[in-house]
Amino acid sequence: MNEEHDERPRPRALAALDEAYVAHADALSRLAADALRDVPLELRSRDREHGGFLRAALHLRHLSDALVEKAVVVEKERGASWSDIGTAAGMTKQSAHEKWGTLIADWTATNQRRHPTKLGAAHIARSIDAWYAEMHPDEEHAVTAGLTSTKPMSKVAEARSAAAHRVAARLLYARLEELQKENTQAFNAAIAAAGTDGHAAARRRWANTHTAQAEVYDQLAVAEPTIADKHRAGAEKQRELAASVPTPGPSRSTDKQTGQ
């Protein structure tokens, strides 16, 4: 496909789901291309010694594992629960979360904001279009035709909304970092105020920093739905910490709870 004649919109950044689709298509095309390359039985330099065919097969398995990870990312961006993913993978919800939870957290933190190449996900999508069209001329836009970010304005609005959520998430993380510092300061102040008239107020300020962090985690669960369960757990933990802040006693005691 000649990109000079491609009049489709070319967004600088795609919606998170579209970036997941492109990453999946990229992994799939790499696997397919390398598998096709290994079909001809002509003697290749790597086959002149024992192990060449096995190394090629192991390489494809590595690409297949990468494809599975991208498929999990797509499913989470589409709104699948860990129960859905576990069922598809033939495992429990807990096992699926343990296996791919970190992957989704990393994707949410980095990859969904911008495809990890200088060219960008939109360019990669068009490149895969061109590669696929060489084999299937009737499918000029195999990948880009299915991207939300290249749809009419009603769909572009959805992409912009997703982008706005990502901006909100960055601001919320910054706020969370500030609150964590405030929490440490409030904890130290509460300890220092033990036995004084300001002890109760200091304890309340300490508890309030935990409550404020819980509220930020609640907002992050909305801004980053792919890891909403993680954020909800964070909110619950902060509320538990707020409730566990000890009330001032008649004598000075040793506090075992840490500020964070």
GROMACS .gro file of C-alpha atoms in nm, residues 26 62 138 160 179:
model
    5
   26ASP     CA    1   0.245  -0.670   1.549
   62HIS     CA    2   0.902  -1.733   2.230
  138ASP     CA    3  -0.853  -0.740  -0.116
  160ARG     CA    4  -1.000   1.141   2.324
  179LEU     CA    5  -0.011   1.251   5.004
   0.00000   0.00000   0.00000
